[in-house]
Amino acid sequence: MKAFGYERAASPADAAAAARRPGTRFIAGGTNLLDLMKLEIETPAHLIDVNGLALDTIDKTGDGGLRIGALVRNTDLAADARVRRDYPLLARALLAGASGQLRNRATTAGNLLQRTRCPYFYDTDQPCNKRLPGSGCGALEGYSRQLAVIGGSRHCIATHPSDMAVAMRALDAVVETVKPDGSERRIPLAEFYLAPGSSPQRETVLEPGELIVAVALPPPVGGRQLYRKVRDRASYAFALVSVAAIVHEDGRGRIAVGGVAHQPWRREAAEAELPRGAKAVAARLFDGATPTDDNRFKLTLAERTIAAVLVEAQEVRA
């Protein structure tokens, strides 16, 4: 690990202002960043510790939703009585992710910002445009079983690993930030992640130094909320395919899929097909997919997982 500077932030605005300097990163739980630093995939010159900021509460909003502080730990968020009652989809997604020890440290903001687990990104002997822009994408002609089937480009087919983000996409979450100049903005999660295009190293719309301070959930939408994760082993594994679903009695609902793209994959047009069943939903959801020979199976797996979720929703209503 290379030497780096370190400081503790006194306020969100101070943290963002200090992060203007090149090579600066925020650190909270560190469950992803520290691993990347040890491998010298990330080599920040300076770390700003934000753990002391008052961003670790879950508060009710004026419209009946919830505002989740950026530093709320995944364990605490999953256990919150309001989340379990009104947003059970989110609690289930969180409990499907990582191990109990990691959930105790991982934060809400860090979960959204965790980087891909593509093997070519982690292997510094392999080409990876996300790690080293312009070096190429080893996955395109290499091992791509776990990687994206839609939304990728000829420069990158990495997937986003978060379970929590998939649930939050289905719930229409909004990310709240503060910029280095002290201004604030609200970013719908639907607009938060960037497609890889020709610059996969830039993964979100966040500007340099911009700090996530909270994630807001709109008022509860009700319905039967389910999260199903398909993976190679029962614990501590990232999704091959995951499905976050909200299904109402009249057949309307929402579907977001993880493990298939650079972001939680949701197309509202596909949700109009829910009354027709999983096959119609999947056809619209994955229209334009470009799978490799290694991961083509994900399209079938996603359709079957959506079907299983819809059957479960019907069984509960019955």
Short mmCIF file of N, CA and C in Angstrom, two decimals, residues 145-267:
data_model
loop_
_atom_site.label_atom_id
_atom_site.label_comp_id
_atom_site.label_asym_id
_atom_site.label_seq_id
_atom_site.Cartn_x
_atom_site.Cartn_y
_atom_site.Cartn_z
N ARG A 145 -18.61 -14.77 -17.58
CA ARG A 145 -19.83 -15.41 -17.05
C ARG A 145 -20.61 -14.49 -16.12
N GLN A 146 -19.93 -13.73 -15.28
CA GLN A 146 -20.61 -12.92 -14.27
C GLN A 146 -20.94 -11.51 -14.75
N LEU A 147 -20.62 -11.19 -15.98
CA LEU A 147 -20.64 -9.79 -16.40
C LEU A 147 -21.92 -9.39 -17.13
N ALA A 148 -21.93 -8.17 -17.65
CA ALA A 148 -23.16 -7.56 -18.14
C ALA A 148 -23.67 -8.17 -19.44
N VAL A 149 -24.99 -8.25 -19.54
CA VAL A 149 -25.64 -8.70 -20.78
C VAL A 149 -26.33 -7.54 -21.48
N ILE A 150 -26.40 -6.39 -20.82
CA ILE A 150 -27.07 -5.23 -21.41
C ILE A 150 -26.46 -3.96 -20.80
N GLY A 151 -26.46 -2.89 -21.59
CA GLY A 151 -25.97 -1.61 -21.10
C GLY A 151 -24.47 -1.42 -21.20
N GLY A 152 -23.74 -2.45 -21.62
CA GLY A 152 -22.29 -2.34 -21.72
C GLY A 152 -21.87 -1.69 -23.03
N SER A 153 -20.56 -1.69 -23.27
CA SER A 153 -20.02 -1.12 -24.49
C SER A 153 -18.79 -1.93 -24.89
N ARG A 154 -18.18 -1.56 -26.01
CA ARG A 154 -16.98 -2.27 -26.44
C ARG A 154 -15.78 -1.92 -25.56
N HIS A 155 -16.00 -1.00 -24.63
CA HIS A 155 -14.93 -0.62 -23.70
C HIS A 155 -15.08 -1.27 -22.33
N CYS A 156 -16.27 -1.77 -22.00
CA CYS A 156 -16.48 -2.32 -20.66
C CYS A 156 -17.82 -3.06 -20.58
N ILE A 157 -17.79 -4.25 -19.95
CA ILE A 157 -19.04 -4.99 -19.71
C ILE A 157 -19.14 -5.38 -18.23
N ALA A 158 -18.56 -4.56 -17.37
CA ALA A 158 -18.61 -4.82 -15.92
C ALA A 158 -20.02 -4.59 -15.39
N THR A 159 -20.33 -5.24 -14.28
CA THR A 159 -21.63 -5.06 -13.62
C THR A 159 -21.44 -4.33 -12.30
N HIS A 160 -22.50 -3.69 -11.84
CA HIS A 160 -22.50 -3.09 -10.52
C HIS A 160 -22.89 -4.15 -9.50
N PRO A 161 -22.17 -4.27 -8.37
CA PRO A 161 -22.38 -5.41 -7.48
C PRO A 161 -23.43 -5.22 -6.39
N SER A 162 -23.97 -4.03 -6.20
CA SER A 162 -24.81 -3.75 -5.03
C SER A 162 -26.17 -4.43 -5.09
N ASP A 163 -26.56 -5.07 -3.97
CA ASP A 163 -27.94 -5.54 -3.80
C ASP A 163 -28.83 -4.39 -3.37
N MET A 164 -28.34 -3.58 -2.44
CA MET A 164 -29.12 -2.46 -1.92
C MET A 164 -29.57 -1.52 -3.03
N ALA A 165 -28.68 -1.25 -3.99
CA ALA A 165 -29.00 -0.32 -5.06
C ALA A 165 -30.15 -0.83 -5.92
N VAL A 166 -30.24 -2.13 -6.10
CA VAL A 166 -31.33 -2.70 -6.91
C VAL A 166 -32.67 -2.42 -6.24
N ALA A 167 -32.72 -2.65 -4.92
CA ALA A 167 -33.96 -2.36 -4.19
C ALA A 167 -34.28 -0.88 -4.21
N MET A 168 -33.28 -0.04 -4.02
CA MET A 168 -33.52 1.40 -4.01
C MET A 168 -33.97 1.91 -5.37
N ARG A 169 -33.50 1.28 -6.43
CA ARG A 169 -33.96 1.68 -7.77
C ARG A 169 -35.44 1.37 -7.92
N ALA A 170 -35.87 0.22 -7.44
CA ALA A 170 -37.29 -0.12 -7.52
C ALA A 170 -38.13 0.80 -6.65
N LEU A 171 -37.55 1.34 -5.59
CA LEU A 171 -38.27 2.22 -4.67
C LEU A 171 -38.19 3.70 -5.07
N ASP A 172 -37.54 4.00 -6.19
CA ASP A 172 -37.40 5.38 -6.68
C ASP A 172 -36.65 6.27 -5.69
N ALA A 173 -35.54 5.78 -5.17
CA ALA A 173 -34.73 6.53 -4.23
C ALA A 173 -34.09 7.74 -4.90
N VAL A 174 -33.75 8.73 -4.08
CA VAL A 174 -33.09 9.95 -4.54
C VAL A 174 -31.84 10.17 -3.68
N VAL A 175 -30.71 10.42 -4.33
CA VAL A 175 -29.45 10.64 -3.64
C VAL A 175 -29.27 12.13 -3.38
N GLU A 176 -28.96 12.49 -2.13
CA GLU A 176 -28.74 13.88 -1.76
C GLU A 176 -27.25 14.12 -1.54
N THR A 177 -26.73 15.21 -2.09
CA THR A 177 -25.29 15.48 -2.01
C THR A 177 -25.00 16.93 -1.64
N VAL A 178 -23.74 17.16 -1.27
CA VAL A 178 -23.22 18.51 -1.13
C VAL A 178 -21.96 18.62 -1.98
N LYS A 179 -21.83 19.73 -2.70
CA LYS A 179 -20.69 19.95 -3.59
C LYS A 179 -19.60 20.74 -2.87
N PRO A 180 -18.39 20.77 -3.43
CA PRO A 180 -17.30 21.53 -2.82
C PRO A 180 -17.61 23.02 -2.62
N ASP A 181 -18.48 23.58 -3.46
CA ASP A 181 -18.82 25.00 -3.29
C ASP A 181 -19.93 25.21 -2.26
N GLY A 182 -20.37 24.12 -1.62
CA GLY A 182 -21.39 24.22 -0.59
C GLY A 182 -22.81 24.05 -1.09
N SER A 183 -23.02 24.02 -2.38
CA SER A 183 -24.36 23.83 -2.92
C SER A 183 -24.79 22.38 -2.78
N GLU A 184 -26.10 22.20 -2.80
CA GLU A 184 -26.67 20.85 -2.63
C GLU A 184 -27.45 20.46 -3.87
N ARG A 185 -27.58 19.17 -4.07
CA ARG A 185 -28.45 18.71 -5.15
C ARG A 185 -29.05 17.35 -4.82
N ARG A 186 -30.14 17.03 -5.51
CA ARG A 186 -30.85 15.76 -5.35
C ARG A 186 -30.82 15.04 -6.70
N ILE A 187 -30.35 13.81 -6.68
CA ILE A 187 -30.15 13.04 -7.91
C ILE A 187 -31.00 11.77 -7.85
N PRO A 188 -32.01 11.63 -8.68
CA PRO A 188 -32.75 10.36 -8.70
C PRO A 188 -31.78 9.22 -9.00
N LEU A 189 -31.95 8.10 -8.31
CA LEU A 189 -31.04 6.98 -8.52
C LEU A 189 -31.08 6.51 -9.97
N ALA A 190 -32.20 6.73 -10.64
CA ALA A 190 -32.31 6.38 -12.05
C ALA A 190 -31.31 7.14 -12.91
N GLU A 191 -30.84 8.29 -12.41
CA GLU A 191 -29.90 9.12 -13.17
C GLU A 191 -28.50 9.14 -12.56
N PHE A 192 -28.28 8.35 -11.53
CA PHE A 192 -27.05 8.42 -10.75
C PHE A 192 -25.87 7.72 -11.43
N TYR A 193 -26.11 6.55 -12.02
CA TYR A 193 -25.02 5.77 -12.62
C TYR A 193 -24.88 6.10 -14.11
N LEU A 194 -23.64 6.13 -14.56
CA LEU A 194 -23.35 6.42 -15.96
C LEU A 194 -23.10 5.12 -16.74
N ALA A 195 -23.61 5.07 -17.96
CA ALA A 195 -23.29 3.95 -18.85
C ALA A 195 -21.80 4.01 -19.17
N PRO A 196 -21.15 2.86 -19.38
CA PRO A 196 -19.70 2.86 -19.58
C PRO A 196 -19.24 3.63 -20.82
N GLY A 197 -19.97 3.51 -21.93
CA GLY A 197 -19.59 4.21 -23.13
C GLY A 197 -18.11 4.05 -23.42
N SER A 198 -17.43 5.16 -23.72
CA SER A 198 -15.99 5.14 -23.99
C SER A 198 -15.17 5.56 -22.77
N SER A 199 -15.85 5.82 -21.64
CA SER A 199 -15.13 6.24 -20.42
C SER A 199 -15.66 5.50 -19.20
N PRO A 200 -15.47 4.19 -19.14
CA PRO A 200 -16.03 3.41 -18.03
C PRO A 200 -15.43 3.73 -16.67
N GLN A 201 -14.30 4.45 -16.64
CA GLN A 201 -13.70 4.81 -15.37
C GLN A 201 -14.56 5.82 -14.60
N ARG A 202 -15.44 6.52 -15.30
CA ARG A 202 -16.37 7.44 -14.64
C ARG A 202 -17.70 6.72 -14.47
N GLU A 203 -18.04 6.41 -13.22
CA GLU A 203 -19.14 5.50 -12.95
C GLU A 203 -20.44 6.18 -12.51
N THR A 204 -20.35 7.39 -11.97
CA THR A 204 -21.54 8.10 -11.51
C THR A 204 -21.49 9.55 -11.99
N VAL A 205 -22.59 10.25 -11.75
CA VAL A 205 -22.66 11.66 -12.13
C VAL A 205 -22.04 12.58 -11.09
N LEU A 206 -21.53 12.02 -10.00
CA LEU A 206 -20.92 12.85 -8.97
C LEU A 206 -19.72 13.62 -9.53
N GLU A 207 -19.62 14.88 -9.13
CA GLU A 207 -18.50 15.70 -9.52
C GLU A 207 -17.34 15.49 -8.55
N PRO A 208 -16.11 15.81 -8.92
CA PRO A 208 -14.98 15.66 -8.00
C PRO A 208 -15.25 16.38 -6.68
N GLY A 209 -15.11 15.66 -5.58
CA GLY A 209 -15.32 16.24 -4.27
C GLY A 209 -16.76 16.22 -3.78
N GLU A 210 -17.71 15.88 -4.63
CA GLU A 210 -19.11 15.86 -4.22
C GLU A 210 -19.36 14.72 -3.25
N LEU A 211 -20.01 15.02 -2.14
CA LEU A 211 -20.21 14.07 -1.05
C LEU A 211 -21.67 13.68 -0.92
N ILE A 212 -21.95 12.39 -0.89
CA ILE A 212 -23.31 11.92 -0.59
C ILE A 212 -23.58 12.13 0.88
N VAL A 213 -24.70 12.77 1.21
CA VAL A 213 -25.07 12.99 2.61
C VAL A 213 -26.27 12.17 3.03
N ALA A 214 -27.10 11.74 2.08
CA ALA A 214 -28.29 10.96 2.43
C ALA A 214 -28.90 10.34 1.19
N VAL A 215 -29.78 9.39 1.43
CA VAL A 215 -30.62 8.82 0.38
C VAL A 215 -32.06 8.92 0.86
N ALA A 216 -32.91 9.53 0.05
CA ALA A 216 -34.31 9.72 0.41
C ALA A 216 -35.20 8.70 -0.29
N LEU A 217 -36.10 8.11 0.49
CA LEU A 217 -37.11 7.21 -0.06
C LEU A 217 -38.45 7.91 -0.06
N PRO A 218 -39.22 7.82 -1.13
CA PRO A 218 -40.55 8.44 -1.16
C PRO A 218 -41.49 7.69 -0.21
N PRO A 219 -42.69 8.21 -0.01
CA PRO A 219 -43.64 7.51 0.86
C PRO A 219 -43.84 6.07 0.43
N PRO A 220 -44.15 5.18 1.37
CA PRO A 220 -44.33 3.76 1.04
C PRO A 220 -45.36 3.55 -0.06
N VAL A 221 -45.06 2.61 -0.95
CA VAL A 221 -45.95 2.34 -2.08
C VAL A 221 -46.80 1.10 -1.85
N GLY A 222 -46.56 0.39 -0.75
CA GLY A 222 -47.35 -0.81 -0.47
C GLY A 222 -47.03 -1.94 -1.42
N GLY A 223 -48.00 -2.82 -1.63
CA GLY A 223 -47.81 -3.97 -2.50
C GLY A 223 -46.98 -5.05 -1.84
N ARG A 224 -46.88 -6.16 -2.54
CA ARG A 224 -46.05 -7.26 -2.08
C ARG A 224 -44.63 -7.00 -2.57
N GLN A 225 -43.68 -6.88 -1.65
CA GLN A 225 -42.30 -6.54 -2.00
C GLN A 225 -41.39 -7.74 -1.79
N LEU A 226 -40.68 -8.10 -2.85
CA LEU A 226 -39.85 -9.30 -2.83
C LEU A 226 -38.48 -9.02 -3.40
N TYR A 227 -37.49 -9.73 -2.89
CA TYR A 227 -36.13 -9.67 -3.44
C TYR A 227 -35.61 -11.09 -3.53
N ARG A 228 -35.22 -11.47 -4.73
CA ARG A 228 -34.68 -12.82 -4.94
C ARG A 228 -33.32 -12.71 -5.61
N LYS A 229 -32.33 -13.36 -5.02
CA LYS A 229 -30.95 -13.29 -5.50
C LYS A 229 -30.48 -14.70 -5.88
N VAL A 230 -30.02 -14.83 -7.12
CA VAL A 230 -29.49 -16.11 -7.60
C VAL A 230 -27.97 -15.98 -7.70
N ARG A 231 -27.27 -16.87 -7.04
CA ARG A 231 -25.80 -16.77 -6.98
C ARG A 231 -25.19 -18.17 -6.97
N ASP A 232 -23.89 -18.23 -7.09
CA ASP A 232 -23.22 -19.51 -7.19
C ASP A 232 -23.16 -20.27 -5.89
N ARG A 233 -23.22 -19.57 -4.76
CA ARG A 233 -23.27 -20.23 -3.47
C ARG A 233 -24.21 -19.45 -2.57
N ALA A 234 -24.59 -20.05 -1.46
CA ALA A 234 -25.69 -19.50 -0.67
C ALA A 234 -25.33 -18.25 0.11
N SER A 235 -24.06 -17.99 0.34
CA SER A 235 -23.69 -16.81 1.13
C SER A 235 -22.43 -16.18 0.59
N TYR A 236 -22.29 -14.89 0.90
CA TYR A 236 -21.09 -14.13 0.56
C TYR A 236 -20.70 -14.27 -0.91
N ALA A 237 -21.68 -14.12 -1.78
CA ALA A 237 -21.43 -14.17 -3.22
C ALA A 237 -22.28 -13.10 -3.89
N PHE A 238 -21.74 -12.54 -4.95
CA PHE A 238 -22.47 -11.53 -5.69
C PHE A 238 -23.46 -12.18 -6.64
N ALA A 239 -24.46 -11.43 -7.02
CA ALA A 239 -25.56 -11.99 -7.81
C ALA A 239 -25.15 -12.29 -9.25
N LEU A 240 -25.56 -13.47 -9.72
CA LEU A 240 -25.59 -13.70 -11.16
C LEU A 240 -26.77 -12.91 -11.73
N VAL A 241 -27.90 -13.04 -11.04
CA VAL A 241 -29.11 -12.27 -11.34
C VAL A 241 -29.83 -12.04 -10.03
N SER A 242 -30.33 -10.84 -9.82
CA SER A 242 -31.21 -10.59 -8.68
C SER A 242 -32.42 -9.81 -9.19
N VAL A 243 -33.54 -9.98 -8.51
CA VAL A 243 -34.77 -9.31 -8.92
C VAL A 243 -35.41 -8.64 -7.71
N ALA A 244 -35.64 -7.35 -7.81
CA ALA A 244 -36.40 -6.59 -6.82
C ALA A 244 -37.76 -6.31 -7.42
N ALA A 245 -38.81 -6.70 -6.74
CA ALA A 245 -40.16 -6.56 -7.30
C ALA A 245 -41.13 -6.00 -6.28
N ILE A 246 -42.01 -5.14 -6.78
CA ILE A 246 -43.15 -4.65 -6.01
C ILE A 246 -44.38 -4.99 -6.84
N VAL A 247 -45.26 -5.81 -6.30
CA VAL A 247 -46.43 -6.28 -7.05
C VAL A 247 -47.70 -5.94 -6.29
N HIS A 248 -48.60 -5.22 -6.95
CA HIS A 248 -49.87 -4.84 -6.34
C HIS A 248 -50.97 -5.84 -6.73
N GLU A 249 -52.08 -5.78 -6.01
CA GLU A 249 -53.17 -6.73 -6.25
C GLU A 249 -53.77 -6.61 -7.65
N ASP A 250 -53.71 -5.43 -8.23
CA ASP A 250 -54.27 -5.24 -9.57
C ASP A 250 -53.31 -5.65 -10.68
N GLY A 251 -52.15 -6.21 -10.30
CA GLY A 251 -51.18 -6.66 -11.30
C GLY A 251 -50.13 -5.64 -11.66
N ARG A 252 -50.35 -4.37 -11.26
CA ARG A 252 -49.32 -3.37 -11.52
C ARG A 252 -48.12 -3.61 -10.62
N GLY A 253 -47.00 -3.01 -10.98
CA GLY A 253 -45.84 -3.18 -10.13
C GLY A 253 -44.57 -2.61 -10.72
N ARG A 254 -43.48 -2.95 -10.07
CA ARG A 254 -42.16 -2.49 -10.50
C ARG A 254 -41.19 -3.67 -10.47
N ILE A 255 -40.23 -3.63 -11.38
CA ILE A 255 -39.20 -4.67 -11.47
C ILE A 255 -37.84 -4.00 -11.72
N ALA A 256 -36.87 -4.32 -10.88
CA ALA A 256 -35.48 -3.92 -11.13
C ALA A 256 -34.62 -5.17 -11.02
N VAL A 257 -33.61 -5.25 -11.87
CA VAL A 257 -32.78 -6.46 -11.94
C VAL A 257 -31.32 -6.09 -11.69
N GLY A 258 -30.65 -6.91 -10.89
CA GLY A 258 -29.24 -6.72 -10.61
C GLY A 258 -28.41 -7.81 -11.25
N GLY A 259 -27.10 -7.58 -11.34
CA GLY A 259 -26.18 -8.57 -11.88
C GLY A 259 -26.14 -8.65 -13.39
N VAL A 260 -26.81 -7.71 -14.07
CA VAL A 260 -26.90 -7.81 -15.53
C VAL A 260 -26.37 -6.58 -16.26
N ALA A 261 -26.06 -5.51 -15.52
CA ALA A 261 -25.67 -4.25 -16.17
C ALA A 261 -24.77 -3.44 -15.24
N HIS A 262 -24.37 -2.27 -15.72
CA HIS A 262 -23.52 -1.37 -14.97
C HIS A 262 -24.25 -0.68 -13.84
N GLN A 263 -25.55 -0.87 -13.78
CA GLN A 263 -26.40 -0.25 -12.77
C GLN A 263 -27.59 -1.17 -12.52
N PRO A 264 -28.38 -0.94 -11.48
CA PRO A 264 -29.63 -1.68 -11.35
C PRO A 264 -30.46 -1.45 -12.61
N TRP A 265 -30.91 -2.52 -13.23
CA TRP A 265 -31.54 -2.40 -14.55
C TRP A 265 -33.05 -2.38 -14.41
N ARG A 266 -33.63 -1.24 -14.76
CA ARG A 266 -35.08 -1.08 -14.70
C ARG A 266 -35.56 -0.31 -15.91
N ARG A 267 -36.59 -0.81 -16.54
CA ARG A 267 -37.23 -0.10 -17.64
C ARG A 267 -38.72 -0.06 -17.35
#
